[in-house]
Amino acid sequence: MAKIIGGIGASHSPTIGFAKDTGKQNDPAWAPIFESFAKVRDWVRAKEIDVLFMIYNDHITSFFFDHYSAFALGVDDVWRPADEGDGPRPVPPAKGHAALARHIAAALVADEFDMSFFQGKPLDHGCLSPLSMMGDEAGPWGGSIVPLQVGVLQLPIPNAKRCWKLGRSLRKAIQSFPDENLRVAIVATGGLSHQVHGERAGFLNEAWDQEFLDLLETAPEKLVEKRLADYAVLGGMEGAEVIMWLIMRGALSGTVRKVHLHTYAPSVTNIATVVFEDLGDAPDPEEIAAYRAHMGYELAGAETLAGTYPFTLDRSLKNFRINDFLHRLIEPEHRARFRDDFAGLADAYGLDAEERALITGRDWIGMIRRGVSFFVLEKMAAVIGVSNPEVYASMRGETIEQFLATRKVPIRYSVAAGKNAEEIAAN
Ligand code: FE2
């Protein structure tokens, strides 16, 4: 059972990363930011934290309005810094704890949170600003992270109560992870009060910030009842992102000990850091066992179905490259290169020899066994003029005639919509 050691609250203003990268450590105007984060860093090291569960919101960098989701859990094993307009920050990629992420994914979905999952997307200042401050002159912090992106920038968004409930489930999720030596801290980022758009830009309310921090420690239920409009009035429209701090507080026990608090409001936001140590009892092993059974309930037994390869997050991460390569066949330029210059395109994507052989050999069942989604295979089939029933027949080890003989009507079809569709229809 992994241990929740405590929770951290930290603003994620780009000011923080900017100060670090431009060497403002000894500038009196900026020094308080470094002193504030040094206390957090020292605590993380003293407590030998292995994993930081980073709750943040992306700032329309890696998550755009073409598909905006409420709770997106990062399941990758490496996390690169994002380019937010002038190149990525000069910080090395962070390690991701993919196994813990998958466990948390299963737990939160079992608890009826409609999660989304991401990999291969770079992290912007929402996560990186505080994370990069965990490193020092000797180098970056050596632990792993699991990022949770909360979509708070396009309304409607989850409310404070939903964030709190997610935190309650997150506690059970982490405590039921079967690695009793793993030491986890929950990091909530964002806030405090600020507004960065419109005529109200620059709005700041330090009195409310102090009240929020007090309530977060001693009476978080009062924050849970507040509406988003209340947060916007008190702390600014963008300041309403502090509802993410309720996920962190919800993941801690009822009683916590505040071991650090620092606030500093030099410009448009109150840059705050706070550390709470978890004073809760160790979880009951029987409750943990029951929770694990609850997590596995929906899919228990599916793994024994013959000829069936459930597309799990594990398979997805291991095979992201080949799935991405084949998914891009929906783009005309990629499709043209796939047809005309396969070797060059495979080089550009870094496909290994096995992946190339699977694709060029039209080894449909080989690709399924490896972890390629059927739904990118049908795109590849459309590109090369192969009908879906031919793919099914191949996977079953049958000829197309044998397969069609098993159907009520021996029809062929495809997701193709151009010349290949006409040829398949003519056969
Ligand atoms: Fe933010």
CSV table of C-alpha atoms and ligand atoms in Angstrom, one decimal:
chain,number,residue,atom,x,y,z
A,1,MET,CA,0.0,0.0,0.0
A,2,ALA,CA,1.5,3.3,-1.1
A,3,LYS,CA,1.6,6.0,1.6
A,4,ILE,CA,0.3,9.5,1.3
A,5,ILE,CA,2.8,11.6,3.2
A,6,GLY,CA,1.2,15.0,2.7
A,7,GLY,CA,-0.2,17.6,0.4
A,8,ILE,CA,1.4,20.7,-1.2
A,9,GLY,CA,-0.4,23.7,-2.5
A,10,ALA,CA,1.6,25.9,-4.9
A,11,SER,CA,0.8,28.7,-7.3
A,12,HIS,CA,1.8,27.9,-10.9
A,13,SER,CA,2.3,31.4,-12.3
A,14,PRO,CA,4.7,31.5,-15.2
A,15,THR,CA,6.6,34.1,-13.1
A,16,ILE,CA,8.0,31.2,-11.1
A,17,GLY,CA,9.7,29.5,-14.1
A,18,PHE,CA,10.7,32.8,-15.6
A,19,ALA,CA,12.5,33.8,-12.3
A,20,LYS,CA,14.3,30.5,-12.2
A,21,ASP,CA,15.4,30.5,-15.8
A,22,THR,CA,16.6,34.1,-15.8
A,23,GLY,CA,18.6,33.7,-12.6
A,24,LYS,CA,16.7,36.1,-10.3
A,25,GLN,CA,17.6,34.2,-7.1
A,26,ASN,CA,19.4,37.1,-5.5
A,27,ASP,CA,17.2,39.9,-6.8
A,28,PRO,CA,15.2,41.2,-3.8
A,29,ALA,CA,12.1,41.6,-5.9
A,30,TRP,CA,12.1,37.9,-6.7
A,31,ALA,CA,13.9,36.3,-3.8
A,32,PRO,CA,10.7,35.6,-1.8
A,33,ILE,CA,9.6,33.2,-4.5
A,34,PHE,CA,12.8,31.2,-4.2
A,35,GLU,CA,12.6,31.2,-0.4
A,36,SER,CA,9.0,30.0,-0.6
A,37,PHE,CA,9.7,27.1,-2.9
A,38,ALA,CA,13.0,26.2,-1.1
A,39,LYS,CA,10.9,25.2,1.9
A,40,VAL,CA,8.7,23.0,-0.2
A,41,ARG,CA,11.7,21.4,-1.8
A,42,ASP,CA,13.4,20.8,1.5
A,43,TRP,CA,10.2,19.0,2.8
A,44,VAL,CA,10.0,16.8,-0.3
A,45,ARG,CA,13.6,15.7,0.2
A,46,ALA,CA,13.4,15.3,3.9
A,47,LYS,CA,10.3,13.1,3.6
A,48,GLU,CA,11.9,11.1,0.7
A,49,ILE,CA,8.9,11.6,-1.5
A,50,ASP,CA,9.0,9.2,-4.5
A,51,VAL,CA,6.0,10.5,-6.5
A,52,LEU,CA,4.4,13.9,-6.8
A,53,PHE,CA,0.8,13.7,-8.0
A,54,MET,CA,0.6,17.0,-9.9
A,55,ILE,CA,-2.9,18.5,-10.1
A,56,TYR,CA,-2.7,21.4,-12.6
A,57,ASN,CA,-4.5,23.0,-15.5
A,58,ASP,CA,-2.9,23.4,-18.9
A,59,HIS,CA,-3.2,26.9,-20.3
A,60,ILE,CA,-4.4,26.1,-23.8
A,61,THR,CA,-1.0,24.7,-24.7
A,62,SER,CA,-1.4,21.0,-25.0
A,63,PHE,CA,-5.2,20.9,-24.4
A,64,PHE,CA,-7.1,23.0,-26.9
A,65,PHE,CA,-10.8,23.7,-27.5
A,66,ASP,CA,-11.1,21.1,-30.2
A,67,HIS,CA,-11.5,18.5,-27.4
A,68,TYR,CA,-11.6,19.9,-23.9
A,69,SER,CA,-12.1,17.5,-21.0
A,70,ALA,CA,-12.7,17.9,-17.3
A,71,PHE,CA,-10.3,15.4,-15.7
A,72,ALA,CA,-7.4,14.2,-17.8
A,73,LEU,CA,-4.9,11.8,-16.1
A,74,GLY,CA,-1.4,11.5,-17.6
A,75,VAL,CA,-0.4,7.9,-18.1
A,76,ASP,CA,3.0,8.3,-19.8
A,77,ASP,CA,6.4,7.4,-18.4
A,78,VAL,CA,8.1,10.6,-19.6
A,79,TRP,CA,7.0,14.2,-19.6
A,80,ARG,CA,8.6,16.8,-21.8
A,81,PRO,CA,8.4,20.6,-21.2
A,82,ALA,CA,6.0,22.4,-23.6
A,83,ASP,CA,6.8,25.2,-26.0
A,84,GLU,CA,4.5,28.0,-25.0
A,85,GLY,CA,5.5,30.5,-27.6
A,86,ASP,CA,9.3,31.0,-27.5
A,87,GLY,CA,10.7,27.4,-27.2
A,88,PRO,CA,10.5,24.9,-24.4
A,89,ARG,CA,12.0,25.8,-21.0
A,90,PRO,CA,15.5,24.4,-20.5
A,91,VAL,CA,14.5,21.8,-18.0
A,92,PRO,CA,14.9,18.0,-18.6
A,93,PRO,CA,11.9,15.7,-19.1
A,94,ALA,CA,10.3,14.5,-15.9
A,95,LYS,CA,9.9,10.8,-15.2
A,96,GLY,CA,6.3,9.5,-15.2
A,97,HIS,CA,5.1,6.8,-12.8
A,98,ALA,CA,3.0,5.0,-15.4
A,99,ALA,CA,2.1,2.0,-13.2
A,100,LEU,CA,0.7,4.2,-10.4
A,101,ALA,CA,-1.1,6.3,-13.0
A,102,ARG,CA,-2.8,3.2,-14.5
A,103,HIS,CA,-3.9,2.1,-11.0
A,104,ILE,CA,-5.3,5.5,-10.2
A,105,ALA,CA,-7.1,5.4,-13.6
A,106,ALA,CA,-8.8,2.1,-12.8
A,107,ALA,CA,-9.8,3.3,-9.3
A,108,LEU,CA,-11.3,6.7,-10.4
A,109,VAL,CA,-13.2,5.1,-13.2
A,110,ALA,CA,-14.5,2.4,-10.8
A,111,ASP,CA,-15.7,5.2,-8.6
A,112,GLU,CA,-17.7,6.6,-11.6
A,113,PHE,CA,-15.5,9.5,-12.5
A,114,ASP,CA,-15.5,9.9,-16.3
A,115,MET,CA,-11.8,10.3,-16.8
A,116,SER,CA,-9.9,11.0,-19.9
A,117,PHE,CA,-6.3,9.9,-20.3
A,118,PHE,CA,-3.3,11.5,-22.1
A,119,GLN,CA,0.2,10.6,-23.2
A,120,GLY,CA,2.8,12.2,-25.5
A,121,LYS,CA,1.6,15.7,-24.6
A,122,PRO,CA,4.1,18.2,-23.2
A,123,LEU,CA,3.5,19.9,-19.9
A,124,ASP,CA,3.1,23.7,-19.7
A,125,HIS,CA,3.8,26.1,-16.8
A,126,GLY,CA,0.7,24.9,-14.9
A,127,CYS,CA,2.7,21.8,-14.0
A,128,LEU,CA,6.2,22.8,-14.7
A,129,SER,CA,6.5,26.1,-12.8
A,130,PRO,CA,6.2,24.4,-9.3
A,131,LEU,CA,7.8,21.1,-10.5
A,132,SER,CA,11.0,22.8,-11.7
A,133,MET,CA,11.4,24.5,-8.3
A,134,MET,CA,11.8,21.0,-6.8
A,135,GLY,CA,15.3,20.9,-8.3
A,136,ASP,CA,18.4,22.7,-7.1
A,137,GLU,CA,21.9,23.6,-8.3
A,138,ALA,CA,22.8,19.9,-8.2
A,139,GLY,CA,20.1,19.1,-10.8
A,140,PRO,CA,16.4,18.4,-11.2
A,141,TRP,CA,14.4,16.5,-8.6
A,142,GLY,CA,14.9,12.8,-9.1
A,143,GLY,CA,11.4,11.4,-8.4
A,144,SER,CA,8.5,10.6,-10.6
A,145,ILE,CA,5.2,12.4,-11.3
A,146,VAL,CA,1.7,11.5,-12.2
A,147,PRO,CA,-0.1,14.6,-13.7
A,148,LEU,CA,-3.8,15.3,-13.5
A,149,GLN,CA,-5.0,18.0,-15.9
A,150,VAL,CA,-8.2,19.7,-14.8
A,151,GLY,CA,-10.0,21.6,-17.6
A,152,VAL,CA,-11.0,24.9,-15.8
A,153,LEU,CA,-10.6,27.3,-18.7
A,154,GLN,CA,-13.7,26.6,-20.9
A,155,LEU,CA,-17.1,26.7,-19.1
A,156,PRO,CA,-18.8,24.6,-17.9
A,157,ILE,CA,-16.2,23.1,-15.6
A,158,PRO,CA,-16.4,20.8,-12.6
A,159,ASN,CA,-17.4,22.4,-9.3
A,160,ALA,CA,-15.7,22.5,-6.0
A,161,LYS,CA,-17.7,19.6,-4.6
A,162,ARG,CA,-16.7,17.4,-7.6
A,163,CYS,CA,-13.1,18.2,-7.1
A,164,TRP,CA,-13.4,17.3,-3.4
A,165,LYS,CA,-15.1,14.0,-4.2
A,166,LEU,CA,-12.4,13.1,-6.7
A,167,GLY,CA,-9.8,13.8,-4.0
A,168,ARG,CA,-11.6,11.4,-1.7
A,169,SER,CA,-11.4,8.7,-4.3
A,170,LEU,CA,-7.8,9.6,-5.1
A,171,ARG,CA,-6.9,8.8,-1.5
A,172,LYS,CA,-8.3,5.3,-1.8
A,173,ALA,CA,-6.7,4.8,-5.2
A,174,ILE,CA,-3.2,5.7,-4.0
A,175,GLN,CA,-3.5,3.8,-0.7
A,176,SER,CA,-4.5,0.6,-2.6
A,177,PHE,CA,-1.5,0.7,-4.9
A,178,PRO,CA,0.4,-2.5,-4.1
A,179,ASP,CA,3.9,-0.9,-3.3
A,180,GLU,CA,4.1,-0.4,0.4
A,181,ASN,CA,7.4,1.5,0.1
A,182,LEU,CA,6.1,4.2,-2.3
A,183,ARG,CA,5.8,7.6,-0.7
A,184,VAL,CA,3.5,10.0,-2.4
A,185,ALA,CA,2.7,13.7,-2.0
A,186,ILE,CA,-0.3,15.4,-3.6
A,187,VAL,CA,0.5,18.7,-5.2
A,188,ALA,CA,-2.3,21.1,-6.0
A,189,THR,CA,-1.3,24.0,-8.3
A,190,GLY,CA,-2.9,27.3,-9.4
A,191,GLY,CA,-4.1,30.4,-7.8
A,192,LEU,CA,-4.4,32.2,-5.6
A,193,SER,CA,-6.6,35.2,-6.4
A,194,HIS,CA,-6.0,36.6,-9.9
A,195,GLN,CA,-7.7,37.6,-13.0
A,196,VAL,CA,-5.8,38.0,-16.3
A,197,HIS,CA,-8.5,39.0,-18.8
A,198,GLY,CA,-10.8,41.9,-19.4
A,199,GLU,CA,-11.1,45.2,-17.6
A,200,ARG,CA,-10.9,43.4,-14.3
A,201,ALA,CA,-7.4,42.1,-15.2
A,202,GLY,CA,-5.1,42.6,-12.2
A,203,PHE,CA,-7.8,41.8,-9.6
A,204,LEU,CA,-6.2,40.6,-6.4
A,205,ASN,CA,-7.7,39.8,-2.9
A,206,GLU,CA,-5.1,38.9,-0.3
A,207,ALA,CA,-7.7,38.9,2.5
A,208,TRP,CA,-9.7,36.2,0.7
A,209,ASP,CA,-6.5,34.3,-0.1
A,210,GLN,CA,-5.7,34.1,3.6
A,211,GLU,CA,-9.2,33.0,4.5
A,212,PHE,CA,-9.1,30.4,1.8
A,213,LEU,CA,-5.8,29.0,3.2
A,214,ASP,CA,-7.2,28.9,6.7
A,215,LEU,CA,-10.4,27.1,5.6
A,216,LEU,CA,-8.4,24.7,3.5
A,217,GLU,CA,-6.5,23.6,6.6
A,218,THR,CA,-9.3,23.5,9.2
A,219,ALA,CA,-12.7,23.6,7.5
A,220,PRO,CA,-12.4,22.5,3.9
A,221,GLU,CA,-16.1,21.6,3.8
A,222,LYS,CA,-16.9,25.3,3.8
A,223,LEU,CA,-14.9,25.7,0.6
A,224,VAL,CA,-16.6,22.6,-0.9
A,225,GLU,CA,-20.0,24.3,-0.7
A,226,LYS,CA,-18.9,27.5,-2.5
A,227,ARG,CA,-20.1,28.0,-6.1
A,228,LEU,CA,-17.7,28.9,-9.0
A,229,ALA,CA,-19.3,32.3,-9.1
A,230,ASP,CA,-18.4,32.8,-5.4
A,231,TYR,CA,-14.8,31.9,-6.2
A,232,ALA,CA,-14.8,34.3,-9.2
A,233,VAL,CA,-16.2,37.2,-7.1
A,234,LEU,CA,-13.8,36.6,-4.2
A,235,GLY,CA,-10.6,35.6,-6.1
A,236,GLY,CA,-11.1,36.6,-9.8
A,237,MET,CA,-12.3,34.5,-12.7
A,238,GLU,CA,-9.0,32.7,-13.3
A,239,GLY,CA,-8.4,32.5,-9.5
A,240,ALA,CA,-11.4,30.1,-9.5
A,241,GLU,CA,-8.8,27.5,-10.5
A,242,VAL,CA,-8.1,27.1,-6.7
A,243,ILE,CA,-10.9,24.5,-6.7
A,244,MET,CA,-8.1,22.2,-7.8
A,245,TRP,CA,-6.6,22.6,-4.3
A,246,LEU,CA,-9.7,20.8,-3.0
A,247,ILE,CA,-8.7,17.6,-4.9
A,248,MET,CA,-5.5,17.7,-2.8
A,249,ARG,CA,-7.2,18.4,0.4
A,250,GLY,CA,-9.8,15.8,-0.3
A,251,ALA,CA,-7.0,13.2,-0.7
A,252,LEU,CA,-5.7,14.0,2.8
A,253,SER,CA,-7.1,12.8,6.0
A,254,GLY,CA,-9.5,15.0,8.1
A,255,THR,CA,-6.6,16.1,10.3
A,256,VAL,CA,-3.5,17.6,8.8
A,257,ARG,CA,-0.5,19.5,10.2
A,258,LYS,CA,0.5,22.7,8.4
A,259,VAL,CA,4.3,22.7,8.3
A,260,HIS,CA,4.8,25.5,5.9
A,261,LEU,CA,3.0,28.5,4.5
A,262,HIS,CA,4.3,31.4,2.5
A,263,THR,CA,2.5,34.1,0.4
A,264,TYR,CA,3.9,36.9,-1.7
A,265,ALA,CA,1.9,39.1,-4.1
A,266,PRO,CA,4.4,41.1,-6.1
A,267,SER,CA,2.3,41.6,-9.3
A,268,VAL,CA,-1.0,40.1,-10.5
A,269,THR,CA,-1.3,37.0,-8.3
A,270,ASN,CA,-0.6,35.9,-4.8
A,271,ILE,CA,2.2,33.4,-5.2
A,272,ALA,CA,1.6,30.9,-2.3
A,273,THR,CA,3.1,27.7,-1.1
A,274,VAL,CA,1.7,25.5,1.7
A,275,VAL,CA,2.6,22.1,3.0
A,276,PHE,CA,0.3,19.8,5.0
A,277,GLU,CA,1.4,16.6,6.6
A,278,ASP,CA,-1.2,13.8,6.6
A,279,LEU,CA,-2.0,12.7,10.2
A,280,GLY,CA,-4.5,10.0,9.2
A,281,ASP,CA,-4.3,6.4,10.4
A,282,ALA,CA,-2.9,3.7,8.2
A,283,PRO,CA,-5.7,2.2,6.1
A,284,ASP,CA,-7.4,-1.0,7.1
A,285,PRO,CA,-6.0,-3.9,5.0
A,286,GLU,CA,-9.5,-5.4,4.7
A,287,GLU,CA,-10.8,-2.2,3.3
A,288,ILE,CA,-8.0,-2.0,0.8
A,289,ALA,CA,-8.6,-5.5,-0.4
A,290,ALA,CA,-12.3,-4.8,-0.8
A,291,TYR,CA,-11.5,-1.6,-2.8
A,292,ARG,CA,-9.1,-3.5,-5.1
A,293,ALA,CA,-11.9,-6.0,-5.8
A,294,HIS,CA,-14.3,-3.1,-6.5
A,295,MET,CA,-11.7,-1.7,-8.9
A,296,GLY,CA,-11.4,-5.0,-10.8
A,297,TYR,CA,-15.1,-5.9,-10.8
A,298,GLU,CA,-16.1,-4.7,-14.3
A,299,LEU,CA,-13.4,-6.5,-16.2
A,300,ALA,CA,-12.7,-9.6,-14.0
A,301,GLY,CA,-12.8,-12.6,-16.4
A,302,ALA,CA,-12.4,-10.7,-19.6
A,303,GLU,CA,-8.7,-11.6,-19.7
A,304,THR,CA,-9.6,-15.3,-20.1
A,305,LEU,CA,-11.6,-14.8,-23.3
A,306,ALA,CA,-9.8,-16.6,-26.2
A,307,GLY,CA,-8.8,-14.5,-29.2
A,308,THR,CA,-9.5,-11.3,-27.3
A,309,TYR,CA,-7.0,-8.5,-26.6
A,310,PRO,CA,-8.5,-5.8,-24.4
A,311,PHE,CA,-7.0,-2.4,-25.3
A,312,THR,CA,-5.7,-1.3,-22.0
A,313,LEU,CA,-3.7,1.8,-21.0
A,314,ASP,CA,-0.6,-0.5,-20.7
A,315,ARG,CA,-1.0,-1.7,-24.3
A,316,SER,CA,-1.7,1.8,-25.4
A,317,LEU,CA,1.5,3.3,-23.8
A,318,LYS,CA,3.7,0.5,-25.1
A,319,ASN,CA,2.3,0.9,-28.6
A,320,PHE,CA,1.7,4.6,-28.9
A,321,ARG,CA,4.3,5.1,-31.7
A,322,ILE,CA,2.8,2.5,-34.1
A,323,ASN,CA,-0.8,3.5,-33.3
A,324,ASP,CA,0.1,7.2,-33.8
A,325,PHE,CA,1.8,6.3,-37.1
A,326,LEU,CA,-1.3,4.5,-38.4
A,327,HIS,CA,-3.8,6.9,-37.0
A,328,ARG,CA,-2.2,9.7,-39.0
A,329,LEU,CA,-3.3,8.0,-42.1
A,330,ILE,CA,-6.4,10.2,-41.8
A,331,GLU,CA,-4.1,13.1,-42.9
A,332,PRO,CA,-3.8,13.2,-46.8
A,333,GLU,CA,0.0,14.1,-46.7
A,334,HIS,CA,0.9,11.2,-44.3
A,335,ARG,CA,-1.2,8.9,-46.4
A,336,ALA,CA,0.6,9.9,-49.6
A,337,ARG,CA,4.0,9.3,-48.0
A,338,PHE,CA,2.8,6.0,-46.6
A,339,ARG,CA,2.0,4.9,-50.2
A,340,ASP,CA,5.0,6.5,-52.0
A,341,ASP,CA,7.9,6.5,-49.4
A,342,PHE,CA,7.1,4.1,-46.6
A,343,ALA,CA,10.7,3.6,-45.6
A,344,GLY,CA,11.3,7.4,-45.3
A,345,LEU,CA,8.1,7.9,-43.3
A,346,ALA,CA,8.9,5.0,-41.0
A,347,ASP,CA,12.4,6.5,-40.4
A,348,ALA,CA,10.8,9.9,-39.6
A,349,TYR,CA,8.6,8.2,-37.0
A,350,GLY,CA,11.4,5.9,-35.6
A,351,LEU,CA,9.5,2.7,-36.3
A,352,ASP,CA,11.5,-0.4,-35.3
A,353,ALA,CA,12.1,-3.4,-37.6
A,354,GLU,CA,9.3,-5.4,-36.0
A,355,GLU,CA,6.8,-2.5,-36.5
A,356,ARG,CA,7.8,-2.1,-40.2
A,357,ALA,CA,7.5,-5.8,-40.8
A,358,LEU,CA,4.1,-6.0,-39.2
A,359,ILE,CA,2.8,-3.2,-41.4
A,360,THR,CA,4.4,-4.1,-44.7
A,361,GLY,CA,3.5,-7.8,-44.2
A,362,ARG,CA,-0.1,-6.8,-43.6
A,363,ASP,CA,0.1,-8.9,-40.5
A,364,TRP,CA,-3.3,-7.9,-39.0
A,365,ILE,CA,-3.3,-10.5,-36.2
A,366,GLY,CA,0.3,-9.8,-35.4
A,367,MET,CA,-0.5,-6.1,-35.0
A,368,ILE,CA,-3.5,-6.9,-32.8
A,369,ARG,CA,-1.5,-9.2,-30.6
A,370,ARG,CA,1.2,-6.5,-30.3
A,371,GLY,CA,-1.3,-3.9,-29.1
A,372,VAL,CA,-2.4,-2.0,-32.2
A,373,SER,CA,-6.0,-0.8,-32.1
A,374,PHE,CA,-8.3,-2.4,-34.7
A,375,PHE,CA,-9.6,1.1,-35.4
A,376,VAL,CA,-6.3,2.3,-36.9
A,377,LEU,CA,-5.9,-1.0,-38.8
A,378,GLU,CA,-9.2,-0.4,-40.6
A,379,LYS,CA,-7.8,3.0,-41.7
A,380,MET,CA,-4.6,1.3,-43.0
A,381,ALA,CA,-6.9,-1.2,-44.8
A,382,ALA,CA,-8.8,1.6,-46.4
A,383,VAL,CA,-5.6,3.2,-47.6
A,384,ILE,CA,-4.4,0.0,-49.3
A,385,GLY,CA,-7.8,-1.0,-50.6
A,386,VAL,CA,-8.5,-3.9,-48.3
A,387,SER,CA,-12.0,-4.4,-47.0
A,388,ASN,CA,-12.9,-4.9,-43.4
A,389,PRO,CA,-14.1,-8.5,-43.9
A,390,GLU,CA,-10.7,-9.4,-45.4
A,391,VAL,CA,-9.0,-8.1,-42.2
A,392,TYR,CA,-11.4,-10.2,-40.1
A,393,ALA,CA,-10.7,-13.3,-42.2
A,394,SER,CA,-7.0,-12.8,-41.9
A,395,MET,CA,-7.1,-12.4,-38.1
A,396,ARG,CA,-9.2,-15.6,-37.9
A,397,GLY,CA,-6.7,-17.5,-40.1
A,398,GLU,CA,-9.3,-17.9,-42.9
A,399,THR,CA,-9.6,-17.0,-46.5
A,400,ILE,CA,-12.1,-14.2,-47.4
A,401,GLU,CA,-14.4,-16.8,-48.9
A,402,GLN,CA,-14.3,-18.9,-45.8
A,403,PHE,CA,-15.1,-15.9,-43.7
A,404,LEU,CA,-17.9,-14.7,-45.9
A,405,ALA,CA,-19.5,-18.1,-45.8
A,406,THR,CA,-19.9,-17.7,-42.0
A,407,ARG,CA,-22.1,-14.5,-42.6
A,408,LYS,CA,-25.8,-14.3,-43.4
A,409,VAL,CA,-24.9,-12.0,-46.3
A,410,PRO,CA,-21.4,-12.2,-47.9
A,411,ILE,CA,-20.8,-8.4,-48.2
A,412,ARG,CA,-17.6,-6.5,-48.3
A,413,TYR,CA,-17.2,-2.9,-47.0
A,414,SER,CA,-14.6,-0.4,-45.7
A,415,VAL,CA,-14.2,3.0,-44.0
A,416,ALA,CA,-12.7,4.1,-47.4
A,417,ALA,CA,-14.7,6.9,-49.1
A,418,GLY,CA,-12.8,7.4,-52.3
A,419,LYS,CA,-11.5,5.3,-55.2
A,420,ASN,CA,-10.8,2.4,-52.9
A,421,ALA,CA,-14.4,2.4,-51.7
A,422,GLU,CA,-15.5,2.1,-55.3
A,423,GLU,CA,-13.2,-0.9,-56.0
A,424,ILE,CA,-14.2,-2.7,-52.8
A,425,ALA,CA,-17.9,-2.1,-53.7
A,426,ALA,CA,-17.3,-3.5,-57.2
A,427,ASN,CA,-15.9,-6.8,-55.9
B,1,FE2,FE,-3.3,28.8,-14.1
